[in-house]
Short mmCIF file of C-alpha atoms in Angstrom, two decimals:
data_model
loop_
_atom_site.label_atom_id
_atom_site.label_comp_id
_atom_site.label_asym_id
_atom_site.label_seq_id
_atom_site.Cartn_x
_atom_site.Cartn_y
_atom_site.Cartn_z
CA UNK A 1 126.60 101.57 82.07
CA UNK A 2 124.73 104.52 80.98
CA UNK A 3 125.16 108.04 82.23
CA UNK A 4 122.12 110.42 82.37
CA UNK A 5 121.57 114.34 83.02
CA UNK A 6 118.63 114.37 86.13
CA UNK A 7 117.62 118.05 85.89
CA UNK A 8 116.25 118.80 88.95
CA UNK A 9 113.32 116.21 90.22
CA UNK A 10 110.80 116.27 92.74
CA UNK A 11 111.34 116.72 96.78
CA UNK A 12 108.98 114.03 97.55
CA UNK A 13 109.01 109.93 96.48
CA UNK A 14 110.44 110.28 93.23
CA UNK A 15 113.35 111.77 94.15
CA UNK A 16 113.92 108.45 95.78
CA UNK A 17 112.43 106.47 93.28
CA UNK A 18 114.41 107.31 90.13
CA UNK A 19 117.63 107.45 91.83
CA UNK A 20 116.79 103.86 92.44
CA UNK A 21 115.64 102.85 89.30
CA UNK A 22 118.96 104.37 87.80
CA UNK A 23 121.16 102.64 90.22
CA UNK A 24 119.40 99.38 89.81
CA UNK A 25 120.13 99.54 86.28
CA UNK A 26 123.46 99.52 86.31
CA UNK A 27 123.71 102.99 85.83
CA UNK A 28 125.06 106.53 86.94
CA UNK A 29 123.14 110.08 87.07
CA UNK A 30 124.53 114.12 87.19
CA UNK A 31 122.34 116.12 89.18
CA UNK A 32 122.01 119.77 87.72
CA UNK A 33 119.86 122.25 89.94
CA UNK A 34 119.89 125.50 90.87
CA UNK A 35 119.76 124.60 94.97
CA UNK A 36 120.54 121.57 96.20
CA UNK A 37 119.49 122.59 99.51
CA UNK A 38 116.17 122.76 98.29
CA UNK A 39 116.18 118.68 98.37
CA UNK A 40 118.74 118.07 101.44
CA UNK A 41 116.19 119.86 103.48
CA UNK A 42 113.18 116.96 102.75
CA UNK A 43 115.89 114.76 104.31
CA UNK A 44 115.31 113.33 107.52
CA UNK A 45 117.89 114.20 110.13
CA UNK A 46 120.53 112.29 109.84
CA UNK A 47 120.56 110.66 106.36
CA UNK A 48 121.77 111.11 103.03
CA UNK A 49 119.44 112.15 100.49
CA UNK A 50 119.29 109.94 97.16
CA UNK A 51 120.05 112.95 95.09
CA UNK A 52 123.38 112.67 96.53
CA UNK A 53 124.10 109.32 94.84
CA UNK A 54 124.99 111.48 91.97
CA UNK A 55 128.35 111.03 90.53
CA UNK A 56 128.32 114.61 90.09
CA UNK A 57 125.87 118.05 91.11
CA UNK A 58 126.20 120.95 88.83
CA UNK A 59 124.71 123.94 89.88
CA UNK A 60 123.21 126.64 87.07
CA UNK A 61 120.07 128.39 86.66
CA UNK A 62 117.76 126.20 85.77
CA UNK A 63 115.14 128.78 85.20
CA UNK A 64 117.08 130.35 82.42
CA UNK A 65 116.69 127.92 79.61
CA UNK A 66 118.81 129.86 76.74
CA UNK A 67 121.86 130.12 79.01
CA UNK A 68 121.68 126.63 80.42
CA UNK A 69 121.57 125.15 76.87
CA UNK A 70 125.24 126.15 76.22
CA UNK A 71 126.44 125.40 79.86
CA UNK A 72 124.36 121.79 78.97
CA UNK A 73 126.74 121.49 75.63
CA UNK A 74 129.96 122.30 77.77
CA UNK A 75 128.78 119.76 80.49
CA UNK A 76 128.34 117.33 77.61
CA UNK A 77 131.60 117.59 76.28
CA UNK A 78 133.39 117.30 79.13
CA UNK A 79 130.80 114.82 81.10
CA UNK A 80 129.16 112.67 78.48
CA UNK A 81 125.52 111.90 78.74
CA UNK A 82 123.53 109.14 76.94
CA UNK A 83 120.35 110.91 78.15
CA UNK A 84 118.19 113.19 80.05
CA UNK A 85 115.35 112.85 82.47
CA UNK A 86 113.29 114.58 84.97
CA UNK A 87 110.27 113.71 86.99
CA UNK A 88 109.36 117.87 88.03
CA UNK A 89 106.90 118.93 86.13
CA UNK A 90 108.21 122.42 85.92
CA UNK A 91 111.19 121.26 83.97
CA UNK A 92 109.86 119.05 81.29
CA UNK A 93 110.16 121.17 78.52
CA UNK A 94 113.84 122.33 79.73
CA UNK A 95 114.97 118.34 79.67
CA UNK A 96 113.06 118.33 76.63
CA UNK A 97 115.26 121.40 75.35
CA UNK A 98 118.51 119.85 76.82
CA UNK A 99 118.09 116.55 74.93
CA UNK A 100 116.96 117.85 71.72
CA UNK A 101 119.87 120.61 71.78
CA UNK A 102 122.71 117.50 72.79
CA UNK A 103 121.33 115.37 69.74
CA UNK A 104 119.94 112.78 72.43
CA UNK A 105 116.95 110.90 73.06
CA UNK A 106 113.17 112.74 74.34
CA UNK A 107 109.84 113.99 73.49
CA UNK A 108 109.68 116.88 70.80
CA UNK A 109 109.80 119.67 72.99
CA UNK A 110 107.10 121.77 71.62
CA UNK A 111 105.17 118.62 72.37
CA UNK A 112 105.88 118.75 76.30
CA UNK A 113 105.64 122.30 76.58
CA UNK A 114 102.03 121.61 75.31
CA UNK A 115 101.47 118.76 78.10
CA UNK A 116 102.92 120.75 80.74
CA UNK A 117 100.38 124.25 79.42
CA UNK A 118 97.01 122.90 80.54
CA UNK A 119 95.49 125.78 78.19
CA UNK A 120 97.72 124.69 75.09
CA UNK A 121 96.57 120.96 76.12
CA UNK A 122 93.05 121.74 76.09
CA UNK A 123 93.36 123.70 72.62
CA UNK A 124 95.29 120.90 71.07
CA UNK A 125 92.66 118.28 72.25
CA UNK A 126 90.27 120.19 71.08
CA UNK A 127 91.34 120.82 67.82
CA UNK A 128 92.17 116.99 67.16
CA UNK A 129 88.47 116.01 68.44
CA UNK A 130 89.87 114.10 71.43
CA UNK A 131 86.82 114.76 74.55
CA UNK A 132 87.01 117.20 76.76
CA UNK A 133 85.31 119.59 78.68
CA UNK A 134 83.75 122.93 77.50
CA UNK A 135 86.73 125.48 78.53
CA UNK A 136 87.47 128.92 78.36
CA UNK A 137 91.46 131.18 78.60
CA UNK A 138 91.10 134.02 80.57
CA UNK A 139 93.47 136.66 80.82
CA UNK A 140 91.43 138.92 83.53
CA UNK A 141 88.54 139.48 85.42
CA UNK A 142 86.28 140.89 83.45
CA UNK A 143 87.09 137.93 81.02
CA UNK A 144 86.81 134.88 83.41
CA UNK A 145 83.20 136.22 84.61
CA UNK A 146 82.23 136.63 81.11
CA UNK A 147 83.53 132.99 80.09
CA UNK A 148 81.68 131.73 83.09
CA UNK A 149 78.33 133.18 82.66
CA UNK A 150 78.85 131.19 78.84
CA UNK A 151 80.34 127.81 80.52
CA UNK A 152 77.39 127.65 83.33
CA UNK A 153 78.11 127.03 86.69
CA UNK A 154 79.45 124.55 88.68
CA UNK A 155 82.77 125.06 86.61
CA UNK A 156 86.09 124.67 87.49
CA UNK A 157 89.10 127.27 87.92
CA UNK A 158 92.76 126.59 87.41
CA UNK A 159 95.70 127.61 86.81
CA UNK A 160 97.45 126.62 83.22
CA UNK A 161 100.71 126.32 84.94
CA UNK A 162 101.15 124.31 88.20
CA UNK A 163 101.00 121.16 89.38
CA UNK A 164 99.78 118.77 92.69
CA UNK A 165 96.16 120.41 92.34
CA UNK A 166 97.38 123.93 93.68
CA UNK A 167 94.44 126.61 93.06
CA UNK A 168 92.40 123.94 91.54
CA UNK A 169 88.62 124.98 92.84
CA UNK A 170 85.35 124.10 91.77
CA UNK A 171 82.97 127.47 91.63
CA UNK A 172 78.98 127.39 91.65
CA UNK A 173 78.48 130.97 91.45
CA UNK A 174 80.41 133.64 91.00
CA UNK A 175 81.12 134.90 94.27
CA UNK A 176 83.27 131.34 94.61
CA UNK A 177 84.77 132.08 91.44
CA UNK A 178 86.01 134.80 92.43
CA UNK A 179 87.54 134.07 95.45
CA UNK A 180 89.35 131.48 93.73
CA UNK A 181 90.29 133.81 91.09
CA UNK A 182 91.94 136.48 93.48
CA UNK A 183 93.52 133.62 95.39
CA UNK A 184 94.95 132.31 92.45
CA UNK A 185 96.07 135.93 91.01
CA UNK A 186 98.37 135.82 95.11
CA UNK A 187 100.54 133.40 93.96
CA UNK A 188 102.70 134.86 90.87
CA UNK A 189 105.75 132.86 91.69
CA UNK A 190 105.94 128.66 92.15
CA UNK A 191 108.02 126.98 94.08
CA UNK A 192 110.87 126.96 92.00
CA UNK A 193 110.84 130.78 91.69
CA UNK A 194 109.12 130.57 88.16
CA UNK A 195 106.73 133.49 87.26
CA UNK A 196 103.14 132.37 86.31
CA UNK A 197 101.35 133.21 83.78
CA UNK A 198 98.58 135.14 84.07
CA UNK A 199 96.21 133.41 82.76
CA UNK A 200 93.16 131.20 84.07
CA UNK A 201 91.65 128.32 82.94
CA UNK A 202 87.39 127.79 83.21
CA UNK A 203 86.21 124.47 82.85
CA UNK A 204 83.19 122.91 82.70
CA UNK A 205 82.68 121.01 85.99
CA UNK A 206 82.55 117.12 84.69
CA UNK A 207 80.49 114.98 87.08
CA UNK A 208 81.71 111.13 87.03
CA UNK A 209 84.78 109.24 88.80
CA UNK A 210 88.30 110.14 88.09
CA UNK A 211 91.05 107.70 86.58
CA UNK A 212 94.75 108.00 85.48
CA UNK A 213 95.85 105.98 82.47
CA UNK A 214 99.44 104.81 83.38
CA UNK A 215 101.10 105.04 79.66
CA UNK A 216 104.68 104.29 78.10
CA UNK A 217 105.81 105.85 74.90
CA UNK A 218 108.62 105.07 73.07
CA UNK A 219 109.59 104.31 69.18
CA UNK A 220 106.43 106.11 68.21
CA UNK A 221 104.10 103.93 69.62
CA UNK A 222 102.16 104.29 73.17
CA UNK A 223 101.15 101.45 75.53
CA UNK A 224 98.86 101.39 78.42
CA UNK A 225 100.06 100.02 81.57
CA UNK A 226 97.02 99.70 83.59
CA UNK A 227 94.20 102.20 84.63
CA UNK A 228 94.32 103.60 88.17
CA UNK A 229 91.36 105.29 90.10
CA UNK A 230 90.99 108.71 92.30
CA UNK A 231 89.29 109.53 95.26
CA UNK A 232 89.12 113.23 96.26
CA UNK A 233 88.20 115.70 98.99
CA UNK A 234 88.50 119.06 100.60
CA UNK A 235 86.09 120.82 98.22
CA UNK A 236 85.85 123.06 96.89
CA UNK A 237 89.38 122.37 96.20
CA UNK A 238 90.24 118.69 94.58
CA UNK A 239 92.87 117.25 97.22
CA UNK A 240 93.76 113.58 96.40
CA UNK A 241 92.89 111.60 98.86
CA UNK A 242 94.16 107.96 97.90
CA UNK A 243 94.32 105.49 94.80
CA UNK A 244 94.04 102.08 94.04
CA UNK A 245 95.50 100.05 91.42
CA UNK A 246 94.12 98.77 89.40
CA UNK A 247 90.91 100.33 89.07
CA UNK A 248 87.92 98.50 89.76
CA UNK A 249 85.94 99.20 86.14
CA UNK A 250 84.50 97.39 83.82
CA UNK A 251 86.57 96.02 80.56
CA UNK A 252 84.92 98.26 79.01
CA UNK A 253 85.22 101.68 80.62
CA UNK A 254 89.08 100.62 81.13
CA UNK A 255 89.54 99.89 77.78
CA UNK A 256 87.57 103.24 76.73
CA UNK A 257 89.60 105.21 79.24
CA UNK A 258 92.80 103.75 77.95
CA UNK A 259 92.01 104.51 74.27
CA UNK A 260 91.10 108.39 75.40
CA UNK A 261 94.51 108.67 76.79
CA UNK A 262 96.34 107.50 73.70
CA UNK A 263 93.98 109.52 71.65
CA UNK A 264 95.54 112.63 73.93
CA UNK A 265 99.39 111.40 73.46
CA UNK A 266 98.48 110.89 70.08
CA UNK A 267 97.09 114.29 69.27
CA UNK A 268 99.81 116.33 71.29
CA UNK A 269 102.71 114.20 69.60
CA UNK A 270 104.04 112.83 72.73
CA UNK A 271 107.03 109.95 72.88
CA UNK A 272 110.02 108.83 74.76
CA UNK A 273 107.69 109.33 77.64
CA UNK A 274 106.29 107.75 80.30
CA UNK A 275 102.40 109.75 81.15
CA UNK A 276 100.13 110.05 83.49
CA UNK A 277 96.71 110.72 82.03
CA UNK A 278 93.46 111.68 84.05
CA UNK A 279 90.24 111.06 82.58
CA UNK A 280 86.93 111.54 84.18
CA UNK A 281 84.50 108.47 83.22
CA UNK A 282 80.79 110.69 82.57
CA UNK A 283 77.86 109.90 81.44
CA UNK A 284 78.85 110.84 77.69
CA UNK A 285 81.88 109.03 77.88
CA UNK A 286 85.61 109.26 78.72
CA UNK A 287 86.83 112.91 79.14
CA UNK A 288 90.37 114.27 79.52
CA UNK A 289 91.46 116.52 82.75
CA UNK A 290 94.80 116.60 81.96
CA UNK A 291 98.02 115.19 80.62
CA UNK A 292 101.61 115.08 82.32
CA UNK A 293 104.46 113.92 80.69
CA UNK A 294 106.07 112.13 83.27
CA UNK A 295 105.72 109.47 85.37
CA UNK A 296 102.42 109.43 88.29
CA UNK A 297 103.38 110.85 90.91
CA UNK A 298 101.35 109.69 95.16
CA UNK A 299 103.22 106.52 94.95
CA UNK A 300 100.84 105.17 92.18
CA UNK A 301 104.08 104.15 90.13
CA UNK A 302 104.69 101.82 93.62
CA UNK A 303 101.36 100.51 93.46
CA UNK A 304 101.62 99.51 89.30
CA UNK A 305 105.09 97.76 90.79
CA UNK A 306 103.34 96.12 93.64
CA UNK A 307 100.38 94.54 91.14
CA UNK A 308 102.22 93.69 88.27
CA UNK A 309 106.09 93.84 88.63
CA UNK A 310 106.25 97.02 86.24
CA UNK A 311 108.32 99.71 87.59
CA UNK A 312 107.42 102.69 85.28
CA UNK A 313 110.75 104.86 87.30
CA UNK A 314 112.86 102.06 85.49
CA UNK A 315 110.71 102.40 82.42
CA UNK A 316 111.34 106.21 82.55
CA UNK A 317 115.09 105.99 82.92
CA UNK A 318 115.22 103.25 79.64
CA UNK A 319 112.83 105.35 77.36
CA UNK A 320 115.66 108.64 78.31
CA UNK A 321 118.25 106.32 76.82
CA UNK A 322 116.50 105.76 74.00
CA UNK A 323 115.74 101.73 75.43
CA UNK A 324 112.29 99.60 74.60
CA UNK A 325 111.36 98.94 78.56
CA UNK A 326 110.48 95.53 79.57
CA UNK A 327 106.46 95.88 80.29
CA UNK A 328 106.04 92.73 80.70
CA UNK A 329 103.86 91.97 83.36
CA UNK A 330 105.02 89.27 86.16
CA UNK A 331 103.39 87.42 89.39
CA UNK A 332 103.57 89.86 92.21
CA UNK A 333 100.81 87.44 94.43
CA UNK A 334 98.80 90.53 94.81
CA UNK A 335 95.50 91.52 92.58
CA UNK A 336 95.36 95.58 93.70
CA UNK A 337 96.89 97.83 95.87
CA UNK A 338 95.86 100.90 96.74
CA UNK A 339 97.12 103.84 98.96
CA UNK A 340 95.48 106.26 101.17
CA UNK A 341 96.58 109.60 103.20
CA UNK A 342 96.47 111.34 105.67
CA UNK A 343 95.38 114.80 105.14
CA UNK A 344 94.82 117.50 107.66
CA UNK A 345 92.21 119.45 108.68
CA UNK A 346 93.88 122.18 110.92
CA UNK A 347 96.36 124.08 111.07
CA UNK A 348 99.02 123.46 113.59
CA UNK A 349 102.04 121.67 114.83
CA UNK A 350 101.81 118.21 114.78
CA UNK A 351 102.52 116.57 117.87
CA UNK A 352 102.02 113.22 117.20
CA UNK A 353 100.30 110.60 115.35
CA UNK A 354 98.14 107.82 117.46
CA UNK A 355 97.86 104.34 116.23
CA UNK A 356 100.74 103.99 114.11
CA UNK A 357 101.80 101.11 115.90
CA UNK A 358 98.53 98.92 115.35
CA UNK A 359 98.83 99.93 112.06
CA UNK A 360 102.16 98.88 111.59
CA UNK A 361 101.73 95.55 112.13
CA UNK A 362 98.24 95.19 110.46
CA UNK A 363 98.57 92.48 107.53
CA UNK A 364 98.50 93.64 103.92
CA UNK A 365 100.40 96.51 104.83
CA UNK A 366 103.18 97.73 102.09
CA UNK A 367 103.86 100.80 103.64
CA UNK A 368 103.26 103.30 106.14
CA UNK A 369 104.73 106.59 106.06
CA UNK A 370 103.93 109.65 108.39
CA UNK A 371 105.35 113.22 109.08
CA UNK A 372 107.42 113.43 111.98
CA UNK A 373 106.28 115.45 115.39
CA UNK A 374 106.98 118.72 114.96
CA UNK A 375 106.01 119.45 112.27
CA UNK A 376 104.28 122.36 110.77
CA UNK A 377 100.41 121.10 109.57
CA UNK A 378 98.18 123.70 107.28
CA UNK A 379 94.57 122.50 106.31
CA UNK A 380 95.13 120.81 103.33
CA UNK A 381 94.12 122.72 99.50
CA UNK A 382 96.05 120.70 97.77
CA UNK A 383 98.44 117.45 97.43
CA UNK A 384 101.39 119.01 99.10
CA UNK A 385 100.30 119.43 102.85
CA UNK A 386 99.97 115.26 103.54
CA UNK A 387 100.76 114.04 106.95
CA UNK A 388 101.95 110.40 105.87
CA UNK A 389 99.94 107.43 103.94
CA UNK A 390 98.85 104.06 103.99
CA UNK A 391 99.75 101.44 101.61
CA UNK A 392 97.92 97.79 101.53
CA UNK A 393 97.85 95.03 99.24
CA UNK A 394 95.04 92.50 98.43
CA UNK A 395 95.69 89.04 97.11
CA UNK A 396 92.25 88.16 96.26
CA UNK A 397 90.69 90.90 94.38
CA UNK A 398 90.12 94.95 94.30
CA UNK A 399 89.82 94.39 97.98
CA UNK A 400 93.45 96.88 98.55
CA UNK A 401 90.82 100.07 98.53
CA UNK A 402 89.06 98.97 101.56
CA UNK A 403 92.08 97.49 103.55
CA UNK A 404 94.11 100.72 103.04
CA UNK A 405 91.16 103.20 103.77
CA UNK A 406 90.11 100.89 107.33
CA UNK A 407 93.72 101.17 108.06
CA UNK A 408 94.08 104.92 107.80
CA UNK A 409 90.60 105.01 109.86
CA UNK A 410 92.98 103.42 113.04
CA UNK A 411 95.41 106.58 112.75
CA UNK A 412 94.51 110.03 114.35
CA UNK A 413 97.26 113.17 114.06
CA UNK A 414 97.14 115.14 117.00
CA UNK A 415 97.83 118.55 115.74
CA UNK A 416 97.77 121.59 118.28
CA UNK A 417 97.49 125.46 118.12
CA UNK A 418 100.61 127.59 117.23
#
């Protein structure tokens, strides 16, 4: 039995999902955070939360890397950890920190700071002649309209710094772009209570479908999992709007997307990871969006499961101990799966949501998941304001797409005025 550090995590699925995977292993977890009330709200009434399956919950700053390196060491000592893992991407490089500074297993830490800095990903990329698009840091106004004006419009504004596609807009003049920009410039403090940096990322808007390469690193070598696709709305932001795995290309566009990716991990000097890499498939070939160190986050880790057996949360607790994962793929009787949700488009309290009960006992369904009346609904800008999802399975082909998207078509949120 191994013991491992969990510094902070996620609110939503993986903060059930690597719980599990740790459990199912045989193994035990600490939980250090600086609120744990942050999580026990996402609860629903009633229940425990899996965070609580921790043998133990230390509380420290989190936010303050060089003091919680030394309370780390002391927790060490006394605690003894064989490794450390998180699946928030807005403490990466701190786990990264924590494991290098207790001699134990992880990426190089400059290495995942670099993931998690979409500016310091794009330079790196760019430098090591992996494909991306044209881009431009900004540190003010004056700067971004400049940068834009030299990029072209449509382009794309974001923020180097947060995550779930939050202030992520697409621009085609520059009286979007700068609406974006002063929206963006509102929001100096995340969720976690983490100052921003002022900075803004321009892109050059690249026109093709969207994939995620699915990755495992470990012992200096990377291995793709399988290639998942996108579909998006709610411009001009980029809201995900469901997935399937895996994705229905061609050999050769998977196997081009898949190489792209590596060529990313590669040139940023990524291991002891398991990444999530997006790629847009254009007309001049596979180009990166962005790189995250940690495992996919919308269920798509379920859906990999579902299709091939994998389960890249188990995969992600056995590369934090230093472990070769068993990727071996096994007969799950389904060809694709694919996931779907439900996003609003009003503000509102949600009073309830019709046709879950047809849907429920639809065939193919894997899962079905919805907020509970009650609850607070804001027009969705980004990946955080979902009102449930869909989950279906096809046994025949890349049929999972359709079955989960006609299934989501039978549900309709009634959400009414505050």
């Amino acid at each position: 039995m191994a013991h491992l550090l969990m510094v902070e995590s996620w609110v939503g699925s993986m903060s059930r999902l690597l719980p599990r995977a740790v459990r199912e292993a045989g193994h035990e977890f600490t939980f250090l955070t600086r609120d744990l009330h942050h999580y026990l709200r996402s609860a629903p009434e009633g229940t425990a939360h899996p965070l609580l399956a921790a043998r133990h919950v230390l509380t420290a700053d989190t936010n303050d890397t060089p003091a919680l390196l030394p309370f780390a060491e002391r927790a060490h000592a006394a605690l003894g950890f064989d490794g450390v893992i998180t699946s928030c991407d807005y403490y990466l490089p701190t786990a990264a920190r924590i494991a290098e500074r207790l001699g134990l297993p992880g990426s190089p830490p400059d290495a995942v700071e670099a993931a998690c800095r979409k500016d310091a990903t794009r330079r790196i990329l760019a430098d090591a002649g992996v494909p991306g698009p044209r881009f431009a840091v900004c540190a003010d106004w004056a700067d971004t309209a400049a940068a834009a004006r030299g990029i072209g419009y449509p382009l794309v504004l974001k923020p180097v710094d947060l995550c779930a596609g939050m202030y992520v807009r697409r621009a085609d003049d520059e009286e979007q772009l700068a609406a974006a920009y002063r929206a963006l410039a509102g929001f100096p403090v995340n969720a976690r209570g983490q100052r921003r940096v002022p900075v803004v990322l321009l892109e050059e808007f690249l026109d093709g479908p969207e994939v995620s390469v699915e990755t495992v690193s470990s012992g200096g070598a990377s291995r793709v999992v399988g290639v998942t696709d996108k579909s998006t709305g709610g411009a001009p932001a980029f809201v995900e709007t469901g997935h399937m795995f895996p994705a229905a290309l061609t050999p050769a566009d998977a196997a081009a997307a898949g190489a792209t990716a590596l060529a990313a991990l590669d040139a940023l000097g990524l291991d002891t990871a398991v990444s999530h890499t997006e790629v847009k498939l254009t007309a001049g070939g596979p180009r990166v969006v962005e790189v995250n160190p940690r495992p996919a986050g919308n269920r798509i880790t379920e859906l990999v499961r579902h299709v091939t057996g994998i389960d890249l949360a188990a995969a992600c607790v056995e590369v934090a101990l230093g472990r070769e994962p068993d990727l071996r793929p096994r007969e799950t009787g389904l060809r694709s799966a694919a996931i779907a949700f439900l996003v609003p488009g009003a503000a509102g309290e949600l009073e309830a949501v019709d046709g879950a009960e047809e849907v429920r006992g639809a065939p193919g369904l894997l899962e079905l998941q919805l907020a509970e009346p009650g609850r607070a609904v804001e027009a969705a800008v980004s990946n955080n304001e979902y009102l449930g999802h869909v989950m279906a399975g096809d046994a025949g082909g890349t049929g999972a797409r359709g079955r989960a998207e006609a299934l989501l078509s039978a549900l309709s949120p009634r959400v009414v005025g505050r």
